[in-house]
Coordinates of C-alpha atoms in Angstrom, one line a residue:
X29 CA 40.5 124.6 101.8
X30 CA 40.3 121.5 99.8
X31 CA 43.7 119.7 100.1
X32 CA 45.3 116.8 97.6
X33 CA 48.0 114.4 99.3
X34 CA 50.1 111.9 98.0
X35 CA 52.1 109.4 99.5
X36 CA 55.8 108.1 97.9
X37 CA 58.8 106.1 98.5
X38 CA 61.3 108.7 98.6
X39 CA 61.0 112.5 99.7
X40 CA 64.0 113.1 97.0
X41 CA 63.2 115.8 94.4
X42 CA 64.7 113.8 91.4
X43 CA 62.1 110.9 92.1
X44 CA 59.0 112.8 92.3
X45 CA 56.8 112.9 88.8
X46 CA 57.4 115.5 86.2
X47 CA 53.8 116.6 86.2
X48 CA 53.9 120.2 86.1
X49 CA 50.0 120.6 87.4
X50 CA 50.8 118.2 90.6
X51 CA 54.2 119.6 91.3
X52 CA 54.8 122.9 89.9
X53 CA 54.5 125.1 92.6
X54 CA 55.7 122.1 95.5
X55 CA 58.6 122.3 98.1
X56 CA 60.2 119.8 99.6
X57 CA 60.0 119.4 103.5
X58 CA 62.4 118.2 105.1
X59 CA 62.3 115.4 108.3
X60 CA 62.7 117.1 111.4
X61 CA 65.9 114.4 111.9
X62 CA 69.1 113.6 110.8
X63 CA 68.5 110.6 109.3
X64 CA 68.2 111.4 105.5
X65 CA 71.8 113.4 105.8
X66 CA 73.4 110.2 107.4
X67 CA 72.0 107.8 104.7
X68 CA 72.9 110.7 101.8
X69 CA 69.2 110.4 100.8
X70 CA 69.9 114.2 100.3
X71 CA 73.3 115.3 99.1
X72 CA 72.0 118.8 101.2
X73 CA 74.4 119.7 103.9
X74 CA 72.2 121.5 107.2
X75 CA 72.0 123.3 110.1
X76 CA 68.9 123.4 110.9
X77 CA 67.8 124.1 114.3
X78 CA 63.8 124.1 114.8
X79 CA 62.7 126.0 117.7
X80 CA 58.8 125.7 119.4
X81 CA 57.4 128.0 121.7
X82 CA 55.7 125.5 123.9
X83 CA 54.1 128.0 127.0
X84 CA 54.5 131.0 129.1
X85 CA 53.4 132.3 132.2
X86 CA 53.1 135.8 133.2
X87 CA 52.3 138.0 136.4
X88 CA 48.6 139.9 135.9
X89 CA 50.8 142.9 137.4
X90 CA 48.9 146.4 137.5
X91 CA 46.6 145.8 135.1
X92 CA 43.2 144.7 136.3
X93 CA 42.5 141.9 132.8
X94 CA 45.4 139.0 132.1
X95 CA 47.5 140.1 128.6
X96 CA 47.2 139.9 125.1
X97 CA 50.8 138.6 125.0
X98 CA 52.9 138.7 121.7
X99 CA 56.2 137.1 121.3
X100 CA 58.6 138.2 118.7
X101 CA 61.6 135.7 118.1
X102 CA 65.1 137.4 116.4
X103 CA 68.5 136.0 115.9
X104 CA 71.3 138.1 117.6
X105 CA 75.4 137.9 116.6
X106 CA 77.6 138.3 119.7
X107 CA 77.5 142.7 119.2
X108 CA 73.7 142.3 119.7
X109 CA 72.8 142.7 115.5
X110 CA 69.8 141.2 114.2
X111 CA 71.0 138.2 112.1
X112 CA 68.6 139.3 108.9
X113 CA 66.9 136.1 106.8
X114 CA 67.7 133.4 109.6
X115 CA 64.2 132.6 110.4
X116 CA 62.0 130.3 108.3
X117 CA 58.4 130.1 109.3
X118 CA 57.9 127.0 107.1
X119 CA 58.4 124.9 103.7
X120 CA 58.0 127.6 101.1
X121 CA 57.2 130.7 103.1
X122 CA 59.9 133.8 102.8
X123 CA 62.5 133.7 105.6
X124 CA 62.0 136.5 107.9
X125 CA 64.0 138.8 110.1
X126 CA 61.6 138.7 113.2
X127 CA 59.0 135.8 113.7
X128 CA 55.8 137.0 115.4
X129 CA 53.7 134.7 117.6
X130 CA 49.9 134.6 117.6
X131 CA 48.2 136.5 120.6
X132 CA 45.8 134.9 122.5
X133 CA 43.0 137.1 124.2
X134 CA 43.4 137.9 127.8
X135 CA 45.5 135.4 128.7
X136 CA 48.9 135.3 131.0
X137 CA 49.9 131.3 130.3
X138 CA 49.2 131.2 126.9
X139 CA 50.1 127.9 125.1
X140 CA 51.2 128.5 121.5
X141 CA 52.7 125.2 120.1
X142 CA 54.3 126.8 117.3
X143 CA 57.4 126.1 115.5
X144 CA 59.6 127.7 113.7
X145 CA 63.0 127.3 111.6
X146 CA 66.5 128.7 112.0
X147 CA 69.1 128.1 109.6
X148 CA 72.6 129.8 110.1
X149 CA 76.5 128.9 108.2
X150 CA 78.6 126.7 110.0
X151 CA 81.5 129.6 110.8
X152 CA 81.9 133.4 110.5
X153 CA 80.3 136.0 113.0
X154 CA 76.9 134.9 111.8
X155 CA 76.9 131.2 113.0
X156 CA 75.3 129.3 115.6
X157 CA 78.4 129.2 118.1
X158 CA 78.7 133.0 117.5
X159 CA 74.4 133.8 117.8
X160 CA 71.3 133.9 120.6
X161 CA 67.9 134.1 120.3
X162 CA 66.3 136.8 121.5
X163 CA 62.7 136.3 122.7
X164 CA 60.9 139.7 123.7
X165 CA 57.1 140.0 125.2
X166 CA 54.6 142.8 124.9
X167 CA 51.2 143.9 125.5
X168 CA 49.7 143.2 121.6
X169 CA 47.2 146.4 122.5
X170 CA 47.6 149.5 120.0
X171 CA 45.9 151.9 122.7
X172 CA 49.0 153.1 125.3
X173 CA 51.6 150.9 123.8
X174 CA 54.3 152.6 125.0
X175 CA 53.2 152.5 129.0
X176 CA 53.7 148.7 128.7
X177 CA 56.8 147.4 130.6
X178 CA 58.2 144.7 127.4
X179 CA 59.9 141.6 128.4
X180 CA 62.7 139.7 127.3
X181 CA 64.4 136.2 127.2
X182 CA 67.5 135.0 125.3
X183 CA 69.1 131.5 125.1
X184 CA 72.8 130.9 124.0
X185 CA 72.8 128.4 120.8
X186 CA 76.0 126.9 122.0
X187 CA 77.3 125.9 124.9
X188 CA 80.5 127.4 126.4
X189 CA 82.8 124.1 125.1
X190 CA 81.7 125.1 122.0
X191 CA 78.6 122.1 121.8
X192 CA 75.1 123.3 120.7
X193 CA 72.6 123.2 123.0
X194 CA 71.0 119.7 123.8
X195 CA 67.6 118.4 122.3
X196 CA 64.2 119.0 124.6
X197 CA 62.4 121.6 127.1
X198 CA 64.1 124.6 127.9
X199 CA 62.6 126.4 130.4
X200 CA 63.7 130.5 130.3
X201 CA 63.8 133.6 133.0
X202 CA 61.7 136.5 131.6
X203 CA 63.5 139.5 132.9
X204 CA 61.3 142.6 132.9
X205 CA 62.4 146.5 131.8
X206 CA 61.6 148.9 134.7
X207 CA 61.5 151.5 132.3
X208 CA 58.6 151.6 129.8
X209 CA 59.7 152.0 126.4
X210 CA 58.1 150.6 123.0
X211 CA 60.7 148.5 121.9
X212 CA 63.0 146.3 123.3
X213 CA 66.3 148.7 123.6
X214 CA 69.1 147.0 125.5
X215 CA 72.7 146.3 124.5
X216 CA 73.7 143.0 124.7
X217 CA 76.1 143.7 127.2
X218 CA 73.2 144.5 129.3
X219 CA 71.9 141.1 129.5
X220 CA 74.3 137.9 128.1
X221 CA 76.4 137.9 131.1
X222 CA 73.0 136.8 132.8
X223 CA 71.2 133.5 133.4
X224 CA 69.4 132.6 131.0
X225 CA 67.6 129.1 132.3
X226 CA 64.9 129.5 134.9
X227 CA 66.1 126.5 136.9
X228 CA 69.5 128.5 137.4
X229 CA 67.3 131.1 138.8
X230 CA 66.7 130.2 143.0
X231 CA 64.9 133.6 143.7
X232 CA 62.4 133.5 145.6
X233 CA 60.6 137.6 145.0
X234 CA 61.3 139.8 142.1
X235 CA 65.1 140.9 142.2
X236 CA 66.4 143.9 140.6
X237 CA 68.8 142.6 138.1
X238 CA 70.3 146.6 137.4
X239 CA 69.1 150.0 137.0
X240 CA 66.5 149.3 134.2
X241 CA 66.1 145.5 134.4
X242 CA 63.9 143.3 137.2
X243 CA 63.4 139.2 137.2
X244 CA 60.2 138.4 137.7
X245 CA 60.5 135.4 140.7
X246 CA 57.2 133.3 139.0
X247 CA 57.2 134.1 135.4
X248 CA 59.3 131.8 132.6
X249 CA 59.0 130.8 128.8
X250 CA 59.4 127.3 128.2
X251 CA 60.6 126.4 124.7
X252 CA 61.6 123.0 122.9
X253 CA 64.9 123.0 120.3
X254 CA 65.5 119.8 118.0
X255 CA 68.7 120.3 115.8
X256 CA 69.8 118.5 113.1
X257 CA 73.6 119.1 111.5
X258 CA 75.7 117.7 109.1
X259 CA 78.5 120.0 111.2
X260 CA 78.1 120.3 115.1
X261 CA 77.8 118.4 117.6
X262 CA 75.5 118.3 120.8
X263 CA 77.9 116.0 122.6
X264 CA 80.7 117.3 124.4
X265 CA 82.9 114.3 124.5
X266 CA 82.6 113.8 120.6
X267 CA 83.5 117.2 119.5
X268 CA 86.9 116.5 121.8
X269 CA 87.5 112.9 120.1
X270 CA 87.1 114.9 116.8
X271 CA 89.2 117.8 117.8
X272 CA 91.6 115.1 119.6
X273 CA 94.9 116.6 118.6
X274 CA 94.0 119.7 121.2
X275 CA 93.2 116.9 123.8
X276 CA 96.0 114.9 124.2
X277 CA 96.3 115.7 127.7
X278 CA 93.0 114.1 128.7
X279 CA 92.5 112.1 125.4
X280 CA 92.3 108.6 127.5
X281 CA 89.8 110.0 129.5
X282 CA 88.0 111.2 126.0
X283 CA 88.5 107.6 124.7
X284 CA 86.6 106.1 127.6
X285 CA 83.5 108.3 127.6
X286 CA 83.4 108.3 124.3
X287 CA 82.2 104.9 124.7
X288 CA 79.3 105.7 126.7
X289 CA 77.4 107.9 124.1
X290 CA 74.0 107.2 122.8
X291 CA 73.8 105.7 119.5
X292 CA 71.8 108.9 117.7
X293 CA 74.8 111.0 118.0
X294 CA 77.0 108.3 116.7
X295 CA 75.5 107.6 113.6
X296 CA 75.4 111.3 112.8
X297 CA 79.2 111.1 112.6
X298 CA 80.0 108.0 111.7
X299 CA 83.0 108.9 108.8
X300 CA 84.5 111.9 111.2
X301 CA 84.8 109.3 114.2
X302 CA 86.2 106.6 112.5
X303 CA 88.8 109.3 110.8
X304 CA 89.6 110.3 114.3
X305 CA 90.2 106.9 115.8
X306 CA 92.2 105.6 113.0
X307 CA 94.6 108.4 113.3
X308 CA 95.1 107.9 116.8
X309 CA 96.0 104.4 116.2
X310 CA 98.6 105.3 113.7
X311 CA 100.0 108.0 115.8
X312 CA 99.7 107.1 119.7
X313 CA 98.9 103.5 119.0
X314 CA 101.5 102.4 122.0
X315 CA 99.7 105.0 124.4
X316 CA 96.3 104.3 123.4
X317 CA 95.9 101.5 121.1
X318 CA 94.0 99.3 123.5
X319 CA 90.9 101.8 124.5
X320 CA 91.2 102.9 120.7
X321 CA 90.3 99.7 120.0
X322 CA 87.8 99.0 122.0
X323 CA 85.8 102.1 120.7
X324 CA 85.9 101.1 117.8
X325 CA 84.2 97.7 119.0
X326 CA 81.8 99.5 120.8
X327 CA 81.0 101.6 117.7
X328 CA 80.6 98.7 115.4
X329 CA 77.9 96.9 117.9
X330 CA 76.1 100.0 118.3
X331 CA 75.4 99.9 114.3
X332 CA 74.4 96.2 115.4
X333 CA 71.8 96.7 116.9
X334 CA 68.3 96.8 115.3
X335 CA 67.6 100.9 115.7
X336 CA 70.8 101.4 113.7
X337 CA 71.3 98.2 111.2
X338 CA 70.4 100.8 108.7
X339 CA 73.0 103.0 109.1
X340 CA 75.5 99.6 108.1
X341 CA 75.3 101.1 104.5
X342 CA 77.0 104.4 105.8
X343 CA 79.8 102.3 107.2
X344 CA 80.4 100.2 103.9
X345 CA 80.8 103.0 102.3
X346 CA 83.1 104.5 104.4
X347 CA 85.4 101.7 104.5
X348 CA 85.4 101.2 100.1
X349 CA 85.3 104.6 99.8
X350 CA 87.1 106.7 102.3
X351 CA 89.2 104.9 104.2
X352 CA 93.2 105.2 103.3
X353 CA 94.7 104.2 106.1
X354 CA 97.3 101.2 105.4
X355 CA 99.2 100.2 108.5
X356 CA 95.8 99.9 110.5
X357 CA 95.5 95.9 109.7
X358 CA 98.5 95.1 111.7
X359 CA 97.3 97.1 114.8
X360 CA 94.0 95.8 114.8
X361 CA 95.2 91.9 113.7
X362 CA 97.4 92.0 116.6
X363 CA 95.3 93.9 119.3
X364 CA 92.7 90.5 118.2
X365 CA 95.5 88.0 118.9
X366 CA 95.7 89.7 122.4
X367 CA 92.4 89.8 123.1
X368 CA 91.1 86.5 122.2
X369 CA 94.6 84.9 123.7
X370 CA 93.1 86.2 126.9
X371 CA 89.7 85.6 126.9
X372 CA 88.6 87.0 129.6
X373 CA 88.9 89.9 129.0
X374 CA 84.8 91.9 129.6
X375 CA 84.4 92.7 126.2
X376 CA 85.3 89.7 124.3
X377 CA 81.7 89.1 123.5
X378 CA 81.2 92.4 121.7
X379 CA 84.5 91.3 120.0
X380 CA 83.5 88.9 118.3
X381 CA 79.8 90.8 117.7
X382 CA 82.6 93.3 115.6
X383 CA 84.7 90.5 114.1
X384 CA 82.7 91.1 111.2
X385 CA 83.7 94.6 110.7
X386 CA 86.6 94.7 111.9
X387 CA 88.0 91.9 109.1
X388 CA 86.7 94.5 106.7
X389 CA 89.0 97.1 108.2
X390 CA 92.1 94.8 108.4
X391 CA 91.5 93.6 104.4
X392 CA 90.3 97.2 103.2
X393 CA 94.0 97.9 104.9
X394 CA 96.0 95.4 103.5
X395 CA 94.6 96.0 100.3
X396 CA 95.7 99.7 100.0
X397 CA 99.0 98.5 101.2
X398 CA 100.0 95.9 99.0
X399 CA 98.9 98.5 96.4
X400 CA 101.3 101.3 97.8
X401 CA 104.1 98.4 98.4
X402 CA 106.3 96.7 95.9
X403 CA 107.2 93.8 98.3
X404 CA 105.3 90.9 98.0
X405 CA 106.8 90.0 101.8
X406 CA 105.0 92.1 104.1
X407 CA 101.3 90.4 102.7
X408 CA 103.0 86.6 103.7
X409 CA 103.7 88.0 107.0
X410 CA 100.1 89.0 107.2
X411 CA 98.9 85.7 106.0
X412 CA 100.8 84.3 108.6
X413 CA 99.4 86.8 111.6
X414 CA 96.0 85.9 110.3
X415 CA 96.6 82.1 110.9
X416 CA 98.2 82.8 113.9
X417 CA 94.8 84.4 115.4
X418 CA 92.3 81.9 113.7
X419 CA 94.5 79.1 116.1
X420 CA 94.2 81.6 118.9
X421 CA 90.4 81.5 118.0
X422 CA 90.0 77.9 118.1
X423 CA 92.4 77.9 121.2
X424 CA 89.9 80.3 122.4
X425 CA 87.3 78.0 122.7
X426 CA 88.3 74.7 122.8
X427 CA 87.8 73.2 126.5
X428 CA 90.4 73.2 128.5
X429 CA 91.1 71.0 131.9
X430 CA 92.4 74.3 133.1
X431 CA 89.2 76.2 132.7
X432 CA 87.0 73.8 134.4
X433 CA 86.8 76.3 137.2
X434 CA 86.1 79.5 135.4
X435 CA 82.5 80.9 134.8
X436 CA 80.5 77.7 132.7
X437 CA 77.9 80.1 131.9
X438 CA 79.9 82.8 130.1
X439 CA 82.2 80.2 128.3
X440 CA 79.1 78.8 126.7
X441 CA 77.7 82.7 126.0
X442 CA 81.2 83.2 124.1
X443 CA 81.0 80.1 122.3
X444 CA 77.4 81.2 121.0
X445 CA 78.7 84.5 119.9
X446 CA 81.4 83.1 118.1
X447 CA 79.3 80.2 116.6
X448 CA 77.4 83.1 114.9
X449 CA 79.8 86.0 114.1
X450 CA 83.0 83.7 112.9
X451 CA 80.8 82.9 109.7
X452 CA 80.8 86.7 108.5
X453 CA 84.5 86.5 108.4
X454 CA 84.3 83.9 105.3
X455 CA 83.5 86.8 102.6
X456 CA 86.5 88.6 103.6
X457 CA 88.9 86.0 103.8
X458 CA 87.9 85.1 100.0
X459 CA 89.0 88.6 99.1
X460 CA 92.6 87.8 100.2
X461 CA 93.3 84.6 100.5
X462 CA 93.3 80.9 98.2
X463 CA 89.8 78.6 98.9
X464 CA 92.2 76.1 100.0
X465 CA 93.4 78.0 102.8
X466 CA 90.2 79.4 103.9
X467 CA 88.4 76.0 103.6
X468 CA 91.2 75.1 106.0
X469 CA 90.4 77.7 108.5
X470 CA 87.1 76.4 108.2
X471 CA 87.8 72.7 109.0
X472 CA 90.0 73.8 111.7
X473 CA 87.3 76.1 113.4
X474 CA 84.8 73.2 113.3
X475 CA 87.1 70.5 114.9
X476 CA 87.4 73.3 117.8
X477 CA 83.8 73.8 118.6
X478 CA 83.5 71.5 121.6
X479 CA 80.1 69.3 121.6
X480 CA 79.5 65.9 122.9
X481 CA 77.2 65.7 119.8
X482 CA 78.8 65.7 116.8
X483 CA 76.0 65.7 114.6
X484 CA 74.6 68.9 116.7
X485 CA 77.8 70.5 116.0
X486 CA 78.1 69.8 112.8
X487 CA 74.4 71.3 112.1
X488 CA 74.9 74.2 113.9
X489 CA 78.3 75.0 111.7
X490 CA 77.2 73.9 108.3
X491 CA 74.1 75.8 108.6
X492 CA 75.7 79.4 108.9
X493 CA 78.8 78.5 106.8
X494 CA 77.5 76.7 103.6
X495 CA 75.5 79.2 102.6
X496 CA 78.4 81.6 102.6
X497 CA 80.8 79.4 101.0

């Protein structure tokens, strides 16, 4: 096989070259991520969920040699019907029904590494919340096919709260049928209700699961799932903060785990979340305006940090784009006052790691409300709670005699983070405000920062604010 490569910027169709005799006959692969969705590299939505059989092991049984051993993959809807098409054995290729593994001679812990594509709608009886995978085992031998005992595995593709199942390993219970027949025949009442995960499985001999079905004590299938959706969620706590309205019960609890969930799944999400949290605030803001808030913080320095600066784009646009929400500013303006007017709060640090962001929220807001109001008097009100919390800033961390005794240390750390985050504000405050009144919130920030060297605090001010202004 003689094989021609080349390497460019972009994976998108519409930038590749029009040569027909280099790209005539090509297909696009996908990355086995979300990444591309997030960023809209692709305007494709998917739900793609790519499935490798890693190993198996298998008793020698009766036979006197170790197994040719086959394993043939199928989608099944919750009545037990083969799902037809779902099954993509790779870029180009024909989707299939049934995906067949290759058999390696004589041998009962065969390691294929092979992987495999399954691509299913977001709703109806056909999708992934609705659908299992059925994994069945034989004897590839054409000689006495039908005296060979087939076995079987099946894993759920969604958890019972409705999440899909989680990245990694599974490792699955191969359940035997007593009865020798040549193709898998059970109803799928005969075996969903069952484990389907080895580890649930504390057996320590083979167990007679019914009248026609045995588990085998020492023999599993061990598979590895990556999925990657522009719909579901893996995470249990997100898909209740997105489904929030039939969580109020428990949504505080919601609100504070939600704030414990890795980054990856974050980012996937980023518009829906936001959505979610901002209609919280504007409907339960007294109950739950304070933890509200602080997701949001918690959100905004996870996109700080250096594995996701690059989703930043995705949050921009969100906020020009999508964002409607007008009464947000004064919710978020005020929870600041608070928060900075009591500085010692934990988070205050991550504050103002988020001031930038959040002054896009609270303009972005006041914009589309002076737009939807006729009254000029509710925007001098805001200019007014926006002065108020730049004096609470420079209240914030000015020395005090009073504060001698607290945590040196830390009051230092939050001067640092405010030293480099209050700059980011500037851009923002142009939008809305005159240059007078901003250089003034300028000048007064700088006569707060306390130094004993003026000319150090003057250099470490100029040099992040000129530039800006």
């Amino acid at each position: 096989m003689h094989l021609n490569y080349r390497i460019h910027n972009t994976y998108t169709p519409r930038n590749l070259p029009s040569s027909p005799l280099s790209y005539n006959d090509s297909s696009t692969t996908r990355l086995c991520n979300s990444s591309s969705m997030i960023l809209k590299i692709s305007a494709d939505q998917r739900n793609d969920l790519y499935i490798t059989l890693r190993e198996a092991k298998f008793s020698k049984g009766s036979k006197k040699a170790e197994r040719n051993l086959l394993v043939q993959v199928s989608v099944r809807d919750a009545k037990g019907n083969e799902v037809k098409g779902a099954i993509s054995r790779g870029t180009g290729e024909p989707t299939v029904d049934t995906y067949r593994s290759s058999v390696i001679y004589h041998c009962n812990s065969p390691l294929w590494d092979e992987t495999l594509r399954i691509n299913l709608p977001d709703h109806g009886s056909y999708s992934f919340a609705n659908c299992h995978l059925l994994f069945t085992f034989r004897h590839a031998n054409d000689k006495n096919k039908n005296k060979d005992k087939p076995g079987f595995a099946f894993l759920r593709l969604a958890n019972k709260d409705g999440t899909l199942i989680s990245n990694g390993n599974h490792k699955l219970i191969v359940y035997k049928d007593t009865a020798r027949a040549a193709e898998f025949r059970h109803q799928v009442s005969d075996y969903l209700h069952l484990h389907s995960y080895f580890s649930m499985s504390q057996i320590t001999k083979d167990t007679r699961i019914s009248s026609d079905i045995e588990q085998k004590y020492n023999e599993f299938l061990e598979i590895s799932s990556v999925f990657c959706s522009s719909k579901f969620t893996q995470n249990s706590d997100l898909k209740s903060l997105l489904q929030w309205e039939q969580h109020e019960a428990r949504l505080g609890e919601i609100l504070q785990r939600v704030q414990v969930i890795q980054g990856e799944e974050l980012v996937k999400f980023l518009h829906m979340i936001f959505e979610a949290l901002f209609m919280i605030l504007d409907k339960k803001d007294q109950d739950f305006g304070e933890v509200v808030f602080d997701c949001i913080v918690f959100i905004i320095c996870t996109l700080a940090d250096h594995k996701f600066e690059h989703f930043r784009p995705v949050l921009d646009n969100y906020i020009t784009t999508y964002f409607f929400h007008t009464q947000v500013y004064i919710k978020l303006l005020d929870r600041l006052k608070i928060k900075v007017e009591q500085f010692q709060t934990k988070n205050i640090g991550d504050i103002m790691k988020a001031l930038e962001y959040l002054f896009k929220f609270i303009v972005q807001s006041s914009h589309l409300h002076s737009q939807a109001s006729t009254i000029d008097r509710s925007f001098s009100k805001f200019t007014r709670s926006l002065l108020e919390f730049f004096d609470k800033l420079n209240n914030m961390i000015k020395v005090h005699p009073n504060r001698l005794t607290t945590n040196k240390a830390r009051q230092r750390d939050i001067l640092a983070k405010t030293l480099k985050y209050f700059p980011h504000t500037i851009p923002e405050l142009n939008k809305i405000l005159p240059l007078q009144t901003t250089c003034q919130i300028i000048s007064n920030f700088i006569d707060a920062v306390p130094s004993t060297d003026k000319k150090e605090k003057s250099t470490d001010c100029d040099s992040a604010l000129i530039p800006l202004l």
